[in-house]
XYZ file of C-alpha atoms in Angstrom:
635
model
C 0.000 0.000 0.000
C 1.176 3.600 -0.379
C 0.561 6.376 2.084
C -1.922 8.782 0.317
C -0.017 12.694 0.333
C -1.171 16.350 0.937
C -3.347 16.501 -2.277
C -3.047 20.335 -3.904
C -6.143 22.901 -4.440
C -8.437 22.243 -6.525
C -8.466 24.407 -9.825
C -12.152 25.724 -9.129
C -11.270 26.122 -4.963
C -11.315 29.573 -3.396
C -9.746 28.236 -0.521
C -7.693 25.453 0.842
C -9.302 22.079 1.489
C -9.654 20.418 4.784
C -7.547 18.286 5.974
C -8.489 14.604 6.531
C -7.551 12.725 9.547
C -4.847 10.832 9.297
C -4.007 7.464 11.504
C -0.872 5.981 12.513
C -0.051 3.446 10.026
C 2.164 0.478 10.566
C 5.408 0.192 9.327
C 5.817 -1.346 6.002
C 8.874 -4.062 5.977
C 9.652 -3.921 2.601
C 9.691 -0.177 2.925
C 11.674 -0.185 6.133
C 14.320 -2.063 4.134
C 14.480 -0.206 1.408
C 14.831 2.949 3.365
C 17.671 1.320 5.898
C 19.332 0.204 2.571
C 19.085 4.111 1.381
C 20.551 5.203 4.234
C 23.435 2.690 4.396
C 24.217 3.402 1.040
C 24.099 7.605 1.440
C 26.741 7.039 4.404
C 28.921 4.911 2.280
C 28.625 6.699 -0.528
C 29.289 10.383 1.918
C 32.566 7.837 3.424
C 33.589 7.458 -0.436
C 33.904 10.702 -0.531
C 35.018 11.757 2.173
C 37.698 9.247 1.192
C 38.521 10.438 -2.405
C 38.756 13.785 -0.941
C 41.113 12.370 1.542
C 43.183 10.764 -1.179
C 43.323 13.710 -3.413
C 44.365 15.440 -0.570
C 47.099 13.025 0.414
C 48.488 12.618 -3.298
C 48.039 16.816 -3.847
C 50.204 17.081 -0.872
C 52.523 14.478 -1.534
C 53.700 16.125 -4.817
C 53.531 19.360 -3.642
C 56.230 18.545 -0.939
C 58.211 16.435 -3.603
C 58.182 19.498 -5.702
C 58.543 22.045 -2.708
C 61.943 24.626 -3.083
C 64.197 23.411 -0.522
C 65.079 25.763 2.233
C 67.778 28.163 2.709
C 70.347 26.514 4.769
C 71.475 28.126 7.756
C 74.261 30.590 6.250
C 77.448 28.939 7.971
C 81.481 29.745 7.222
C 83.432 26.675 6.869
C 86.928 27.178 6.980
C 88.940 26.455 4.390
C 92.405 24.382 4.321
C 94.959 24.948 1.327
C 95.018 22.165 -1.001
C 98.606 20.378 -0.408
C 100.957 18.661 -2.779
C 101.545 14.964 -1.394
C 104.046 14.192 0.701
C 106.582 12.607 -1.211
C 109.845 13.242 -0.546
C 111.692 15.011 -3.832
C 115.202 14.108 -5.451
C 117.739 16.975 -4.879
C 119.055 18.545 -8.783
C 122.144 17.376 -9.058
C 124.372 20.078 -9.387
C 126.510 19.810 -12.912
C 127.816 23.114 -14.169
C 127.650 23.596 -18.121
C 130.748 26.423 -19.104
C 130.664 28.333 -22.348
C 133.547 27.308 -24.308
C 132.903 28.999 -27.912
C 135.636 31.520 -28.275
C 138.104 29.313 -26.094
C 137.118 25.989 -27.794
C 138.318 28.114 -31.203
C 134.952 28.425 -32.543
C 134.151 31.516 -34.308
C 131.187 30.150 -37.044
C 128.418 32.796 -37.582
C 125.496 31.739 -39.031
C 124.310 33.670 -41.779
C 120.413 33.133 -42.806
C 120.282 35.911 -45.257
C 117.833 37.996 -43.751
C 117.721 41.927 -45.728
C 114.639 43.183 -44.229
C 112.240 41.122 -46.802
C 111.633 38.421 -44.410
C 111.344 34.637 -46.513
C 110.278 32.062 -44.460
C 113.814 29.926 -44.293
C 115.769 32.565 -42.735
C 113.766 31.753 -39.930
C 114.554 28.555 -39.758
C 118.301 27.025 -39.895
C 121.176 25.899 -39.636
C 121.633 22.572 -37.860
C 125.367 20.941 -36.848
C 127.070 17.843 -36.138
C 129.636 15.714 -34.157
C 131.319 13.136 -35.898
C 134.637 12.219 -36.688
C 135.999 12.976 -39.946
C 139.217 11.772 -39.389
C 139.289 8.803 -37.789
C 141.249 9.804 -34.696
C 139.407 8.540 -32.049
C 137.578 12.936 -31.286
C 134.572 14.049 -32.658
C 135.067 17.332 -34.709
C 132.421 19.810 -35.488
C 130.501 20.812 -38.475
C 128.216 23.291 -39.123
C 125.265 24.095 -41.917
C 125.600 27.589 -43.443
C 123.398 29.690 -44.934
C 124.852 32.260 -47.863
C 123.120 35.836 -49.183
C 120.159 35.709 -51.336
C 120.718 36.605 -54.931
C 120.924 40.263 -55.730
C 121.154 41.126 -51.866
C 125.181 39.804 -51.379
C 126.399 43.497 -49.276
C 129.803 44.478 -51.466
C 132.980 42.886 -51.205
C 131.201 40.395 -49.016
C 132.917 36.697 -49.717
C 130.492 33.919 -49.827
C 129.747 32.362 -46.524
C 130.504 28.297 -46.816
C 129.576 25.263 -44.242
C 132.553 25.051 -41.460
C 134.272 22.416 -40.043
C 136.306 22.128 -37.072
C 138.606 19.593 -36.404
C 139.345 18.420 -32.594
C 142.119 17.887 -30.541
C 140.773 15.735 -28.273
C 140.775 18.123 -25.577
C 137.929 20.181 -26.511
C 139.753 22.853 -28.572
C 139.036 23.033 -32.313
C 140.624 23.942 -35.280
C 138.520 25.385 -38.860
C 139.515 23.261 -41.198
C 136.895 24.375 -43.862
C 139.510 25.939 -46.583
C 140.562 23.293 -49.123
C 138.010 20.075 -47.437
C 135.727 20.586 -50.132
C 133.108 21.267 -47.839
C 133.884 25.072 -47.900
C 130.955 25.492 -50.708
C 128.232 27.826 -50.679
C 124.648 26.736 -49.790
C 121.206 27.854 -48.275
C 121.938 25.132 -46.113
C 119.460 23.666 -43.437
C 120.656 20.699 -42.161
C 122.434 17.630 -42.314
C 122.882 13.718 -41.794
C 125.988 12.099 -41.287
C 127.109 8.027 -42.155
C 129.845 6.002 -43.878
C 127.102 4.895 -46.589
C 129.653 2.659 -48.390
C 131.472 1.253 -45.814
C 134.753 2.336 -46.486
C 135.645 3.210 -43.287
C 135.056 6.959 -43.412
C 132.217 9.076 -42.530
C 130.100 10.878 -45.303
C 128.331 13.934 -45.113
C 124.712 14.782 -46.532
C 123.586 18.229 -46.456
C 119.722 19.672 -47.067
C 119.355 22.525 -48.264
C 116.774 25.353 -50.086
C 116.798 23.888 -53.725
C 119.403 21.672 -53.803
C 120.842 19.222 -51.317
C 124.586 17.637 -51.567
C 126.382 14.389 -50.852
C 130.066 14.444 -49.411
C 132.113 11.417 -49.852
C 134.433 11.331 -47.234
C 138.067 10.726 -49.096
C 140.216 10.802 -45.713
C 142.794 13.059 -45.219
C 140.528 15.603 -44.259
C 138.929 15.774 -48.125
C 135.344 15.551 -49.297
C 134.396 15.466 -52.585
C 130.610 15.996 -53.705
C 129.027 12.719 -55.141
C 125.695 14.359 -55.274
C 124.870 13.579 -59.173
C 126.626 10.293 -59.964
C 124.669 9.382 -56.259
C 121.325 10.685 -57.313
C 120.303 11.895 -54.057
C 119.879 15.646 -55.325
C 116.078 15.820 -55.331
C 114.362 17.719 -57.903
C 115.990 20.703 -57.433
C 113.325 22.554 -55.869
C 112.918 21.773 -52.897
C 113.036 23.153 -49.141
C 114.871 19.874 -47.198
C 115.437 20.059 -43.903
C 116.316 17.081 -41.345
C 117.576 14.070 -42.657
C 119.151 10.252 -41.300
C 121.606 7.938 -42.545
C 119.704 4.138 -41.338
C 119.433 0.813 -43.251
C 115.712 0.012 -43.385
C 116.238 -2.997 -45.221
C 118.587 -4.655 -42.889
C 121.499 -5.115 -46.158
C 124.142 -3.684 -44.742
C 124.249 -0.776 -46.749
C 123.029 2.541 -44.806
C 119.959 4.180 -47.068
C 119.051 8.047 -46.582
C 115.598 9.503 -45.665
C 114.988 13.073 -46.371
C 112.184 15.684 -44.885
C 110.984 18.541 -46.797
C 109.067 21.385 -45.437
C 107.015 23.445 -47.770
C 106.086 24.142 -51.382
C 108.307 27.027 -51.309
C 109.304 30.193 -53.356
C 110.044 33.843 -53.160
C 107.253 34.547 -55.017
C 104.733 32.179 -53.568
C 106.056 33.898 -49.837
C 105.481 38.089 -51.722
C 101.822 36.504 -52.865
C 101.238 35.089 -48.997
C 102.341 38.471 -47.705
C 101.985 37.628 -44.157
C 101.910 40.425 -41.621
C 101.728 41.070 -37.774
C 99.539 43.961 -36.345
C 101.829 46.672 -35.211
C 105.283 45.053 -37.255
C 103.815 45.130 -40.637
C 105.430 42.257 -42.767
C 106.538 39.082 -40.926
C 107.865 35.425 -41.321
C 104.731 33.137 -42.447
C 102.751 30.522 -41.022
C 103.514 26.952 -42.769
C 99.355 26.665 -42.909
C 99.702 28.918 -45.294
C 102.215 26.833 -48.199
C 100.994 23.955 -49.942
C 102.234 20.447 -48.033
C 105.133 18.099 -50.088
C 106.291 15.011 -50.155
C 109.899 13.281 -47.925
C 112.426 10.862 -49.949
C 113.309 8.089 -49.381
C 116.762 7.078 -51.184
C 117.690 3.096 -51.477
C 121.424 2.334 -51.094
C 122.329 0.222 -54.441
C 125.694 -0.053 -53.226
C 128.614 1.025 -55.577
C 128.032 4.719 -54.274
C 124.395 5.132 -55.865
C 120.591 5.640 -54.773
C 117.751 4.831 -56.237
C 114.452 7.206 -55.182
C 111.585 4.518 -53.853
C 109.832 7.650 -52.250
C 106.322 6.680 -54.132
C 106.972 2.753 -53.903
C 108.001 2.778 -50.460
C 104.537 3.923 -49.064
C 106.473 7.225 -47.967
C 103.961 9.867 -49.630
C 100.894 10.695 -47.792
C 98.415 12.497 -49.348
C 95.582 14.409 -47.439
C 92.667 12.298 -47.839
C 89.887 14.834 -48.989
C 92.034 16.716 -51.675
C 94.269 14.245 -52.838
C 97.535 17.052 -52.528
C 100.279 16.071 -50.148
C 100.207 16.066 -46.493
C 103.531 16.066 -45.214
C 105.332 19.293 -43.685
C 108.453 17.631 -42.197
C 111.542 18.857 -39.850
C 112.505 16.332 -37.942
C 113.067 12.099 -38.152
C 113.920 9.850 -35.977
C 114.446 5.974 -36.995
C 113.649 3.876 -34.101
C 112.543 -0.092 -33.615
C 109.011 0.521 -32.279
C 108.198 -3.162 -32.181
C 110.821 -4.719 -31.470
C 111.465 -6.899 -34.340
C 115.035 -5.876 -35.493
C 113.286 -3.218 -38.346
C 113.499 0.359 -37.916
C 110.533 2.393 -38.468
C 110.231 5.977 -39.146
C 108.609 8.551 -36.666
C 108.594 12.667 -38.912
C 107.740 15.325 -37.118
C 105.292 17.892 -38.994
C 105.024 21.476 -38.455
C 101.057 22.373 -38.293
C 99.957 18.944 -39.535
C 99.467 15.169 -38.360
C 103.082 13.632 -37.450
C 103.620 10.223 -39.136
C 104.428 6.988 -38.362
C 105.916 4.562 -40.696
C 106.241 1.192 -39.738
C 108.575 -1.365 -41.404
C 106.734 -4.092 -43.322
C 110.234 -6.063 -44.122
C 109.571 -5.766 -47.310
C 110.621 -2.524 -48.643
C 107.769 -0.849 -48.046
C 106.241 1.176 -44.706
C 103.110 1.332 -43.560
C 101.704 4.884 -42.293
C 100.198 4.575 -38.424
C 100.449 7.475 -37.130
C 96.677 8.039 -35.857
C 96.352 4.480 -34.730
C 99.711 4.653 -32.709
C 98.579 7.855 -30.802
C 101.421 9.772 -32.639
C 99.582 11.452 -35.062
C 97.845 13.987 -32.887
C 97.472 15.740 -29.440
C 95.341 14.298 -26.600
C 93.024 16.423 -27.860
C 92.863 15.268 -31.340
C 95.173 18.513 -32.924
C 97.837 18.863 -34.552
C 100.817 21.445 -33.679
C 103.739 22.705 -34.624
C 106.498 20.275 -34.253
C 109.982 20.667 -35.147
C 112.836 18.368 -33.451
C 112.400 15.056 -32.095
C 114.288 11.998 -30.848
C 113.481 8.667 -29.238
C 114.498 6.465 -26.108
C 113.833 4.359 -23.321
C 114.016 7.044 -20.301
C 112.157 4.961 -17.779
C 113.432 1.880 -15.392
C 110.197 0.172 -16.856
C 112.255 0.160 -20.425
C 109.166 1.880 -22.031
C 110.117 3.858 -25.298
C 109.682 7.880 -25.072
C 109.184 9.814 -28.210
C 110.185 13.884 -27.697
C 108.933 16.015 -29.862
C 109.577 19.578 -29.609
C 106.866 21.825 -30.086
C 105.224 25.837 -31.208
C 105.507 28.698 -28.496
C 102.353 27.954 -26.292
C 102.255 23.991 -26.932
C 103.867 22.201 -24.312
C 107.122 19.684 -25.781
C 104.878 16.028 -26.428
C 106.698 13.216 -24.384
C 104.524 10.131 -26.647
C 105.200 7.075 -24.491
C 104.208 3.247 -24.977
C 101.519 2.104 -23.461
C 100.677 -1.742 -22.618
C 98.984 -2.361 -26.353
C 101.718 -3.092 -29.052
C 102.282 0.157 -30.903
C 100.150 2.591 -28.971
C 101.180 5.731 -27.137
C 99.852 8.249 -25.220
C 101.275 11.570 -24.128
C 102.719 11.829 -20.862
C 104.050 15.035 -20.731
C 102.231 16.674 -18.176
C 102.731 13.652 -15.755
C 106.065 12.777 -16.549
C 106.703 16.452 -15.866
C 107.930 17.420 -19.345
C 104.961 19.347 -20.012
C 103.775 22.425 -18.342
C 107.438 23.716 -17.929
C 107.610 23.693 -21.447
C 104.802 25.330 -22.871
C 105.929 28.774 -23.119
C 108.951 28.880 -25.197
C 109.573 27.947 -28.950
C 111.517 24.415 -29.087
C 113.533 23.228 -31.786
C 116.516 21.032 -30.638
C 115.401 18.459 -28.202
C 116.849 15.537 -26.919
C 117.456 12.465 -24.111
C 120.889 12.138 -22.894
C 122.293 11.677 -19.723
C 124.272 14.646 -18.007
C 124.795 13.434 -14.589
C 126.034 10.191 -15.428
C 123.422 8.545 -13.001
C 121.638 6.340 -15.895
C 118.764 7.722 -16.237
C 118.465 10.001 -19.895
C 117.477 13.467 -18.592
C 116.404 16.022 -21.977
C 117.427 19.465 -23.495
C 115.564 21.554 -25.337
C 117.061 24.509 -27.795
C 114.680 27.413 -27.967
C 114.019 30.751 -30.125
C 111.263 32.150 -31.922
C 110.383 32.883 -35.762
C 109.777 36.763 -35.552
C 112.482 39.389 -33.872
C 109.928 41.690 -33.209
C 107.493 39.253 -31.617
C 107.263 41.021 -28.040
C 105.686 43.856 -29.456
C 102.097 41.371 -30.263
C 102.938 39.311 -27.590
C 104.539 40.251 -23.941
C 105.187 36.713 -22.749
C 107.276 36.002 -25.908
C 111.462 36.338 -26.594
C 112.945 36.238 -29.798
C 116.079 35.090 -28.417
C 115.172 32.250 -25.042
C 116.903 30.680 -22.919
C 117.356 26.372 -23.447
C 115.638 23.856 -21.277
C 117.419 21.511 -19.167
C 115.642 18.418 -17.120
C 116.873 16.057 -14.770
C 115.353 12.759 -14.769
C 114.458 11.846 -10.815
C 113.971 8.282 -11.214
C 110.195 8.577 -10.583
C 106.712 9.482 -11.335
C 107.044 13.071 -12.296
C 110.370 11.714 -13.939
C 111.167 15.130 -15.117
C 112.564 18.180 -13.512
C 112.962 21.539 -14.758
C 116.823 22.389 -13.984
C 117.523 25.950 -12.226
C 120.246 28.083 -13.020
C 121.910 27.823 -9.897
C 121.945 23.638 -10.387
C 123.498 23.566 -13.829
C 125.279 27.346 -14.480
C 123.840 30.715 -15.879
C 125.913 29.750 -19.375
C 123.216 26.858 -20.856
C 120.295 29.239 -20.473
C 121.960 32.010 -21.968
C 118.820 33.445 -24.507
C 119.767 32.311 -28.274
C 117.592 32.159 -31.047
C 118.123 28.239 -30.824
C 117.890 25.844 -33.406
C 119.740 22.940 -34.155
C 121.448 21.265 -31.118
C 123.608 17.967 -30.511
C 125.931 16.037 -27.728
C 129.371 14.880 -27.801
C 131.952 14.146 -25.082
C 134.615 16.388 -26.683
C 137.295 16.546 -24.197
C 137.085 12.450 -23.007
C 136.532 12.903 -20.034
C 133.290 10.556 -20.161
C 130.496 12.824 -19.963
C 127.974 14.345 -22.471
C 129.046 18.387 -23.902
C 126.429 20.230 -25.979
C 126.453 22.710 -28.942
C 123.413 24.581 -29.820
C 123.211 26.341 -32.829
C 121.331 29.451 -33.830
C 119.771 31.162 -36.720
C 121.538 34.236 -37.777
C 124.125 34.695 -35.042
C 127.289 32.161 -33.713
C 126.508 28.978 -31.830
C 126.971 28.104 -27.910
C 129.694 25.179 -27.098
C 128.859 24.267 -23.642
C 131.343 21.627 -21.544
C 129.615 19.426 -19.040
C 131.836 20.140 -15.899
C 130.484 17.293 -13.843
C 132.232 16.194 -10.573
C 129.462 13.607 -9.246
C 132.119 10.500 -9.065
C 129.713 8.755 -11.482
C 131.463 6.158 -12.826
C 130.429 5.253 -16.989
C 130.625 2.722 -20.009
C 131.358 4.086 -23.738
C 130.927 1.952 -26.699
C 132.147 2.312 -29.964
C 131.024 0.284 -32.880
C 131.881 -1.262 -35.747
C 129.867 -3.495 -38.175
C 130.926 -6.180 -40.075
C 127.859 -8.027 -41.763
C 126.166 -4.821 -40.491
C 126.368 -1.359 -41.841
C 129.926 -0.096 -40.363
C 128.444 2.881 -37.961
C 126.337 -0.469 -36.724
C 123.558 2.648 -37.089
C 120.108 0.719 -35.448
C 122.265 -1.693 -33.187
C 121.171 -1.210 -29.553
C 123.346 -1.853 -26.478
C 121.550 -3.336 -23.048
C 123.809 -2.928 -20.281
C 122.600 -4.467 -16.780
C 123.440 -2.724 -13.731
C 122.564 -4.611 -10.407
C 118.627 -5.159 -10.899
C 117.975 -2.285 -14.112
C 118.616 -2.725 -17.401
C 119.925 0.279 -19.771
C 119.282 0.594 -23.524
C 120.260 2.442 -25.947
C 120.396 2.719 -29.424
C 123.277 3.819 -32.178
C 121.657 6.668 -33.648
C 123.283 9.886 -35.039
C 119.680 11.508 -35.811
C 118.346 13.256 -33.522
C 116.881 16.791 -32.305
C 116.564 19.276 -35.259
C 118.433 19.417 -38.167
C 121.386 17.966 -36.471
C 123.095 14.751 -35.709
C 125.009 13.394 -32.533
C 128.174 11.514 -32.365
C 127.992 7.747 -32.658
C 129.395 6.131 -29.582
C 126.623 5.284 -27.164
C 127.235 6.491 -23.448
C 126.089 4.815 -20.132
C 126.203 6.495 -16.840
C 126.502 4.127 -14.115
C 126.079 6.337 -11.435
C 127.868 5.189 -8.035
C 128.123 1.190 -9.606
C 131.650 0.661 -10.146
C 131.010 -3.022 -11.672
C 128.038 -4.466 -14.627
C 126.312 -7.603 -14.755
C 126.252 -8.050 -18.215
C 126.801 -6.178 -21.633
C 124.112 -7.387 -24.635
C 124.416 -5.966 -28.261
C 121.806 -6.881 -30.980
C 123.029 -5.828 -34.478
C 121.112 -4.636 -37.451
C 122.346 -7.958 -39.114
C 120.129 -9.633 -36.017
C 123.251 -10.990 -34.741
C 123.826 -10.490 -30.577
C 126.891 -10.934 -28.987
C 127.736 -10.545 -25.038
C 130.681 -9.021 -23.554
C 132.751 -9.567 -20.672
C 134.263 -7.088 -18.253
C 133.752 -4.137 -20.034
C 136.103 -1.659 -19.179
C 134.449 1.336 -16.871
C 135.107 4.651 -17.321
C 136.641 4.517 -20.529
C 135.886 3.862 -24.167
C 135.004 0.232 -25.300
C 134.934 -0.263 -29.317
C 133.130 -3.718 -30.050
C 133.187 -5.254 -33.596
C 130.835 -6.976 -34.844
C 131.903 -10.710 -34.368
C 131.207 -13.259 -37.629
C-alpha cells in the first residue's frame, strides 16, 4: 500500500481544502528495508567521498612537498684548508755546471740566414750541426750548416759564406779546417745527416738545403768530394729539405738516406702570402699557409748510388679529402718501435698530423700514425712540431718519443703504453709538459748529463719573428734552453735551475739545431746549440758527481759499419739500460755515434748485450768502466 499525500487545491477552490484525519499506520517491511538500505548506502557513498577527498588530498600534498623549493640553509662559514701537494719526498738537482767554451774551444762560425729586411720564411729557420769524426782519430770534430746571401742582396765585397768544419784535438779545442776540405761550398743550407754509406771506413756527409741538397764522400785526409749527381740523391731541385738520417731500413748492410721537406716554397709564392703582424707590418709566415710536399726516401744500391723509392716505399701521404700532399716535415727519428730488429720511421710535422711509418720487411712502410697515438694531441690537434728523438728514459724500459713543439704547446713526451704500438702523451705527468709550454723548441733531446743512468732532456729554444714582443709580452725572440733532470720517478722530469746547472746553458739564443758529444774524453755528455743568424753556444759538461760510466764504440761487419740501429743493453745490479746507435736526432742535427752509459755510483756491470742490425747479438765480458770500449761486430 502507499501512504496517500497532501493533495493540492483544486483548480475551481477559493480556498484550501480540509484536511483529513490521518491514523498511525504500521510500518511497512519492505519499505523499512528499502529505506535502511538508502541510508546505508548515502553514508557509504558520503565515506567514499570523504575518502577520495582524503586521497586527493594526500596525493596533492605528496607532490607538492616532492616538488617544494628546498630551504635556505642556515648561512654557515666553513673554513677552508689549502690544497697540499703529497708528501713525497723530492730528489735533490744534481748540481753539474755547463761552461761556455765557444771563443776558447776556437769556434768563431756565424750563421748567416740571409735575412735583408724582406723576411722569406727559411731565414727563420736554420742551420743545424754535427759531431762526428771525420778523421778517424778517435775525437769528434764539429761541423756546421751555413746559410749564404740571397741573390741580388750579397752586401759588397762580401765573400760567400761556406759550411765550417772544425777539427778536434781531443781536448775540446778546435781547429777550422773548412779551406781546401771541399766542404767550404756555398749553400742555403738547413741541415744535415751524417754516415759512412759505403762502408769504407770513413764518414760521409749529406747536407739539405733550399733547392738543392749535396752528398760528401768522405776521401780521408781531411777531403770531401761531392758525389751528389753520380749518387742521385739531389732531389728535384726545388725543394726546401730540412732534417735528414743515414739508417738501413732494409737490414742489407748498406746505410739508405731519408729526407724531410718542409714546404712548397718560393720567393714569389712567400710576396703573394704576404703575411703580416699587427703593429710590425710584414713578418715570417705561417707553414698553414704553403701547400704540403712530399719526404724521400733514397735506397742504397751499393757502388756509391741511390735509387728514389719515395712513391713505392709507401712514404707519400696524401691528405685524404684533396688528394695534394700532407707532409710538412723537420725532424726524423728511426727507431725499432716493435721490437722486431726493423726500424721504423717517426717525422715530425710542423702544423699537420706527425707520421708513423712502420717497417713491413719488405721494402715498403706502412703509415700509423693516428692508430699509434702519434699522429695527434690528446686532444685530437695537430701542432707545430719541429725536433724530435726517441728512447727508453724509464726503469720500466718503455720507449719515449720527444717532440719539440710551437711557443704555447707544451714539448709532447709520446710514451708506450701496454697495447703493441700505442702511445699516449705523458708530458704533463712525466713532468715534461707544463714547464715547457711557453717557449719555442727546436733542438730536443734524451741524454744523460749526470752520469746517473737515467736520460734526462734538453731543449734549444728561439722564436720565428724578432719583433714578436711587441704582439705578444710573454714572448722572446732570443730564449733561454731547457734543461731536465730525470728523478727516477713518477714526475720523472725536472725543470733544472740556473743555480743547479750554471747561468751559461740558459743564456737566450735564437736556438735551433742542437747535438751532444763528449769532446774533451773525459766521459760525460758536452752540448752545442746552434742558432739562426748569429754564432753557436759550445757548452762543456763540468760534472764532478764520481759517477762512474761505459762508452761503446762500434763497428759493423755483416752490419752497416756505424752499426747505425744496433742497440746496447747494459745491466746494472737489478735495471737494465738501452740504448740505441743513432746519429739523428733533435733538429736538423746529428750526434756523435758512440753510445754512453752512466753508471752512477756502480763501479762493476752484470752483463753487456748488443743486438746488431744484421740480427746478430753478442755478449761481452768485463767491459772496461770509465773509458771507451769499441766492439766489432763478431762473424
Amino acid at each position: 500500500m502507499s501512504v496517500e499525500k497532501d493533495k493540492p487545491l483544486a483548480p475551481n477552490a477559493t480556498g484550501p481544502a480540509a484536511p483529513e484525519p490521518r491514523l498511525p499506520l504500521a510500518p511497512d517491511p519492505d519499505e523499512e528495508t528499502a529505506h535502511y538500505d538508502d541510508a546505508v548506502i548515502g553514508r557509504a557513498f558520503r565515506w567514499s567521498l570523504v575518502a577520495l577527498v582524503m586521497i586527493a588530498a594526500v596525493v596533492t600534498g605528496t607532490v607538492l612537498w616532492l616538488k617544494r623549493e628546498p630551504a635556505a640553509p642556515a648561512a654557515r662559514l666553513t673554513p677552508l684548508a689549502a690544497p697540499q701537494l703529497p708528501e713525497t719526498p723530492i730528489a735533490e738537482v744534481p748540481a753539474v755546471r755547463f761552461t761556455d767554451i765557444t771563443r776558447k774551444a776556437g769556434i768563431a762560425f756565424v750563421h748567416n740566414n740571409g735575412a735583408y729586411g724582406d723576411k722569406l720564411l727559411p731565414e727563420s729557420m736554420g742551420g743545424g750541426a754535427a759531431f762526428f769524426d771525420f778523421n778517424n782519430d778517435g775525437f769528434p770534430d764539429l761541423l756546421f750548416v751555413n746559410g749564404t746571401d740571397w741573390p741580388g742582396h750579397v752586401p759588397a765585397g762580401k765573400q760567400p759564406t761556406t759550411l765550417a768544419l772544425y777539427a778536434n784535438d781531443g781536448h775540446g779545442h778546435f781547429t777550422d779546417v773548412t779551406a781546401g776540405s771541399g766542404l767550404d761550398v756555398s749553400l742555403y743550407g738547413m741541415g744535415c745527416a751524417v754516415g759512412d754509406y759505403d762502408n769504407d771506413g770513413w764518414v760521409d756527409v749529406f747536407v739539405t738545403g733550399v733547392y738543392g741538397n749535396r752528398l760528401f764522400h768522405n776521401l780521408g785526409g781531411g777531403k770531401f768530394a761531392d758525389v751528389t749527381e753520380q749518387a742521385g740523391v739531389g732531389g728535384s731541385g726545388k725543394d726546401w729539405s730540412t732534417s735528414a738520417a743515414f739508417f738501413d731500413y732494409d737490414n742489407d748492410g748498406r746505410l739508405d738516406l731519408f729526407v724531410c721537406n718542409y714546404v712548397r716554397w718560393s720567393k714569389e709564392v712567400d710576396f703573394e702570402i704576404g703575411y703580416k703582424l699587427v703593429g710590425v707590418g710584414r713578418a715570417y709566415g705561417q707553414p698553414r699557409d704553403f701547400p704540403g710536399v712530399f719526404p724521400m726516401l733514397f735506397h742504397n744500391e751499393g757502388n756509391g748510388r741511390f735509387k728514389d723509392v719515395s712513391a713505392a716505399s709507401g712514404i707519400q701521404i696524401r691528405n685524404a679529402a684533396t688528394g695534394v700532399p700532407t707532409a710538412k716535415s723537420l725532424g726524423v727519428v728511426p727507431v725499432d718501435l716493435d721490437g722486431d730488429g726493423w726500424l721504423d720511421l717517426i717525422v715530425a710535422n710542423d702544423t699537420v698530423q706527425n707520421f708513423v711509418f712502420r717497417n713491413q720487411h719488405d721494402g715498403t712502410f706502412k703509415e700509423i700514425g693516428a692508430a699509434s697515438g702519434i699522429a695527434f694531441d690528446s686532444y685530437g690537434q695537430t701542432r707545430g712540431a719541429m725536433g724530435i728523438d726517441a728512447a727508453r728514459f724509464r726503469e720500466d724500459g718503455a720507449l719515449g718519443i720527444a717532440i719539440g713543439n710551437f711557443a704555447n704547446e707544451m714539448t709532447a713526451l709520446y710514451v708506450a703504453q701496454d697495447q703493441p704500438l700505442t702511445f699516449g702523451d705523458e708530458a704533463i705527468t712525466e713532468g715534461l709538459g707544463p714547464a715547457s709550454r711557453l717557449l719555442l723548441k727546436f733542438g730536443v733531446f734524451f741524454f744523460d748529463y749526470d752520469l746517473d743512468g737515467r736520460l734526462d732532456v734538453l731543449t734549444a729554444d728561439g722564436h720565428l719573428e724578432p719583433e714578436i714582443s711587441q704582439v705578444q709580452a710573454s714572448q722572446t725572440y732570443a730564449q733561454p734552453a731547457q734543461l731536465f733532470w730525470n728523478c727516477g720517478r713518477t714526475p720523472c722530469f725536472v725543470s733544472v735551475p740556473p743555480a743547479k746547472a750554471g747561468t751559461d746553458l740558459f743564456k737566450p739564443i735564437v736556438g735551433r739545431g742542437s747535438a751532444f758529444a763528449d769532446i774533451d774524453g773525459d766521459g760525460d755528455l758536452d752540448v752545442v746549440l746552434s742558432q739562426t743568424g748569429g754564432p753557436p753556444l759550445l757548452l762543456r759538461n763540468d760534472q764532478a758527481l764520481g759517477h762512474h760510466w761505459l762508452r761503446f764504440k762500434l763497428v759493423g761487419t755483416r752490419s752497416n759499419r756505424d752499426a747505425i740501429g744496433a742497440e746496447v743493453c747494459v745491466r746494472v745490479g737489478a735495471k737494465e739500460l738501452r740504448r740505441t746507435v743513432m746519429p739523428t736526432r733533435s733538429y736538423l742535427s746529428q750526434s756523435e755515434l758512440p753510445l754512453t752509459f752512466g753508471l752512477g755510483k756502480s763501479a762493476q756491470v752484470e752483463a753487456v748485450e748488443i743486438r746488431w742490425p744484421s740480427g746478430k747479438t753478442q755478449s761481452l765480458t768485463s767491459p772496461k768502466l770509465d773509458a771507451l770500449n769499441v766492439v766489432t761486430e763478431s762473424e
